[in-house]
Tab-separated table of C-alpha atoms in Angstrom:
chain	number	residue	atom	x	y	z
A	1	UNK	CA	-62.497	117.453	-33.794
A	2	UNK	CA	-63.620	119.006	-30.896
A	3	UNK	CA	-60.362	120.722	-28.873
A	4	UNK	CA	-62.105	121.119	-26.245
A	5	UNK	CA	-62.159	118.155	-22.957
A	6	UNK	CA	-64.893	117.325	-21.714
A	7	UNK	CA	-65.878	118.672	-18.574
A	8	UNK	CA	-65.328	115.382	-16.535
A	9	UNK	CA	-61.888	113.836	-17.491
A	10	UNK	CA	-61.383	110.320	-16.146
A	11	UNK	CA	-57.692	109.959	-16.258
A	12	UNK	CA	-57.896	106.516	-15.703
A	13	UNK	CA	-59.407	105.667	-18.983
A	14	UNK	CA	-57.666	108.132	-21.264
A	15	UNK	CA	-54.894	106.113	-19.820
A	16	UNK	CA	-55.755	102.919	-20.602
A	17	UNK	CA	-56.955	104.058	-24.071
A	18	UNK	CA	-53.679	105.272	-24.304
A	19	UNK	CA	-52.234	101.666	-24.000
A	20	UNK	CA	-54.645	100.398	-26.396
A	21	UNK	CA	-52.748	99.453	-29.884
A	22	UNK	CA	-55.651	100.533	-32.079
A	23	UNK	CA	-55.053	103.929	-30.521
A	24	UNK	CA	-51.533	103.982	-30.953
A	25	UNK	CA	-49.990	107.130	-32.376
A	26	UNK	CA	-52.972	109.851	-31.142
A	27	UNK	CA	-51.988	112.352	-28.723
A	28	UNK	CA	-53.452	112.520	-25.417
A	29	UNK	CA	-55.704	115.358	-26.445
A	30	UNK	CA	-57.160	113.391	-29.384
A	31	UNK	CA	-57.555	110.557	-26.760
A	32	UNK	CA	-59.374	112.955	-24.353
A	33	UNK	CA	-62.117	113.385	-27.704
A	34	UNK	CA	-61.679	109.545	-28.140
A	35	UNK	CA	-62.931	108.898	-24.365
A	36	UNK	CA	-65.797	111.291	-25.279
A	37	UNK	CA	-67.152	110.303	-28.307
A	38	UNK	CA	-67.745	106.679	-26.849
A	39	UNK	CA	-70.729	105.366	-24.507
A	40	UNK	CA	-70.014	103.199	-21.640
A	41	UNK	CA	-72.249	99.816	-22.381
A	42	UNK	CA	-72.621	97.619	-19.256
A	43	UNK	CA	-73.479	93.831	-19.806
A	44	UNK	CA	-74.456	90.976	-17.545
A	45	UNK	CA	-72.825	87.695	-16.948
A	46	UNK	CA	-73.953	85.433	-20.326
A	47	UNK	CA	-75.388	88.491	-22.212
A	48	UNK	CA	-73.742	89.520	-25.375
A	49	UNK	CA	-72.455	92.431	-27.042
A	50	UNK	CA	-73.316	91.898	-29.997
A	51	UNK	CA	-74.623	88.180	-31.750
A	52	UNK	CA	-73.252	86.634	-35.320
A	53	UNK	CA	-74.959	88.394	-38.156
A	54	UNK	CA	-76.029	91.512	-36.419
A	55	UNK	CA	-75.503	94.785	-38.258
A	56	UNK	CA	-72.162	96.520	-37.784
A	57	UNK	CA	-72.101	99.617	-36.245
A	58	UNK	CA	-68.986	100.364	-34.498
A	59	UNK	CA	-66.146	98.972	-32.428
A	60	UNK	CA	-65.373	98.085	-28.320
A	61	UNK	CA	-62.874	98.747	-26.123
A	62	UNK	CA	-63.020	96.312	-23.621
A	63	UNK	CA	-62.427	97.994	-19.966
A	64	UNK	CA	-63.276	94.840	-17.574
A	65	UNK	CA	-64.621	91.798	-16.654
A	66	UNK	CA	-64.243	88.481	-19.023
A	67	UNK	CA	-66.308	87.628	-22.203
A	68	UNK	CA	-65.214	85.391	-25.036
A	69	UNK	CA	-65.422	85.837	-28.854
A	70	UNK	CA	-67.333	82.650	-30.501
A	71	UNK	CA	-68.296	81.703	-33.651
A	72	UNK	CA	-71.525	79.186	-34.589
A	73	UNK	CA	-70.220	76.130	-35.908
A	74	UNK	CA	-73.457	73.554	-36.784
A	75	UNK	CA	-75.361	73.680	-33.777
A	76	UNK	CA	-72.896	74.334	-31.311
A	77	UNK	CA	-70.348	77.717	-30.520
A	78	UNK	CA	-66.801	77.566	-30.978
A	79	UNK	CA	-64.537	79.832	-28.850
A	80	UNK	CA	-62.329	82.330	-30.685
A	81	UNK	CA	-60.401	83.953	-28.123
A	82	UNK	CA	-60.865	85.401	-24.874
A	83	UNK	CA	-60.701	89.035	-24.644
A	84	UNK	CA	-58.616	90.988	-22.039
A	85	UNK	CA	-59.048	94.130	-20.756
A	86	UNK	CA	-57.498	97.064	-23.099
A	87	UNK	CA	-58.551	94.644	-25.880
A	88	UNK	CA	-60.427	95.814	-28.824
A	89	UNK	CA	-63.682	93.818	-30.413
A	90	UNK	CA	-65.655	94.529	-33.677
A	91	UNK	CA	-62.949	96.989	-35.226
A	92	UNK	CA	-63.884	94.864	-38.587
A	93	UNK	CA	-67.210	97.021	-38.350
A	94	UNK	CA	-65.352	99.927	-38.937
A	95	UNK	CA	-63.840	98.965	-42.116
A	96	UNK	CA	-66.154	97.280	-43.804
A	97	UNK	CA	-69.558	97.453	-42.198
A	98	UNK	CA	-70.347	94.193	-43.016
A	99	UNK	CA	-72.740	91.943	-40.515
A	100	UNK	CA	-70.873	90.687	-37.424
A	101	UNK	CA	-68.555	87.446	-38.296
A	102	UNK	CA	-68.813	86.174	-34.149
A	103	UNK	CA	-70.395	86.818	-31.739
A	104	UNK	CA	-69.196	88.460	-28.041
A	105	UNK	CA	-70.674	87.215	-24.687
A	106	UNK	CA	-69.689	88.063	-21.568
A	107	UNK	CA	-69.281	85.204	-19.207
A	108	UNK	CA	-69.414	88.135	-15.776
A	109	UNK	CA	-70.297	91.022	-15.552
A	110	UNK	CA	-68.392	93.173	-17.979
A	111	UNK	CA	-67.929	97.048	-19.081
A	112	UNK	CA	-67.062	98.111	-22.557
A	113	UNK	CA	-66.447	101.366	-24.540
A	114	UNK	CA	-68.474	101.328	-27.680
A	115	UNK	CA	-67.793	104.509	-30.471
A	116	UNK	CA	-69.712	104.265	-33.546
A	117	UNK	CA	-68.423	104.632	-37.128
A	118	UNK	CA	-70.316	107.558	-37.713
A	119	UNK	CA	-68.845	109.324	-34.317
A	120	UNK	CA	-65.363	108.230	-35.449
A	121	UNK	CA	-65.788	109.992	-39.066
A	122	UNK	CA	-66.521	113.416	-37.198
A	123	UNK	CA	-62.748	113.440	-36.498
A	124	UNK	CA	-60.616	112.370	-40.038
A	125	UNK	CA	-57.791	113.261	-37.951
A	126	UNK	CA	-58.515	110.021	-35.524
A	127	UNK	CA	-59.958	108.228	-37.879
A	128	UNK	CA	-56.791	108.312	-40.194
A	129	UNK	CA	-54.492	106.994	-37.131
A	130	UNK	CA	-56.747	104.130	-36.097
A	131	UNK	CA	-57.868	102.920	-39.927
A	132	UNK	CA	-53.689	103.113	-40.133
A	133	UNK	CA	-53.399	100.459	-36.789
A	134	UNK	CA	-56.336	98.582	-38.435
A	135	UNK	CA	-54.525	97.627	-41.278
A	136	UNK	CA	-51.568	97.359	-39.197
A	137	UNK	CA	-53.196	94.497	-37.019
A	138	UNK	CA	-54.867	93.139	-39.679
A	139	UNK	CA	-51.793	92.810	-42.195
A	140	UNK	CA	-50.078	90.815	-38.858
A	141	UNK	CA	-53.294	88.392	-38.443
A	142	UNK	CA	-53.717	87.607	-42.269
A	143	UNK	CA	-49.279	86.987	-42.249
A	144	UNK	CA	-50.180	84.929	-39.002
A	145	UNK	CA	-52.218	82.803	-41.130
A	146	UNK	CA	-49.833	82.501	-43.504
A	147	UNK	CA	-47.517	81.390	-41.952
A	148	UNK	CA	-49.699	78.183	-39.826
A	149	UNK	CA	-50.936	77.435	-43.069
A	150	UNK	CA	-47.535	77.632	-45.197
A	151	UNK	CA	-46.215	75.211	-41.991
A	152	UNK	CA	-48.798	72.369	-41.872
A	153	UNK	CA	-47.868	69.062	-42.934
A	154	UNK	CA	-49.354	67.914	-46.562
């Protein structure tokens, strides 16, 4: 990891990456790396992020705007879940860098942080803290599941 910050530090991002759970745990100066190993992507109202099937290559932190996960169901798109700003998408990628399992559009105008896998490897230390709050979120969504399908009628 790089110690030192980059030469412009935007506050108000490091803070809200600060709030994000996948990031919980790093301090603020592994956040400040965080904020500068990502890219800012920009995309338009009913553009996508990224489509069903496309390769995996790292995970969003959603900053603004509104967009909507959705999955292809026959013909037609079913919707997921709408994501929120401090919201992660595609942290999946990171784990098993399989081909995306939904898609993400945008429905305005919207502004993500995007860091690659391979970016995120330059820094185990990171790394360890967010594949840790991976499996954290993803032990809670697969005990979710559980749970709605252990309480439907038979």
């Amino acid at each position: 990891m790089n110690d030192r910050p980059p030469k412009v530090l935007d506050d108000a991002l490091i803070n809200t990456l600060g709030k994000v759970p996948l990031f919980a745990g790093l301090s603020r100066l592994q956040l400040i790396w965080l904020l500068s190993a990502t890219s800012r992507v920009t995309v338009g109202a009913n553009q996508l992020y990224f489509d069903e099937g496309d390769a995996a290559d790292g995970l969003y932190v959603f900053i603004g705007g509104e967009a909507v996960v959705e999955k292809r169901s026959g013909d037609d798109w079913q919707l997921l879940s709408a994501v929120k700003p401090g919201q992660t998408f595609g942290e999946m990628a990171i784990v098993d860098q399989l081909p995306r399992s939904a898609r993400v559009r945008a429905v305005t105008n919207c502004l993500a942080l995007n860091l690659k896998a391979s970016r995120l490897e330059s820094s185990p230390e990171v790394a360890a803290v967010i594949y840790r709050n991976i499996a954290a979120m993803q032990t809670m969504r697969l005990r979710a599941a559980n749970e709605a399908l252990s309480s439907r009628p038979r």
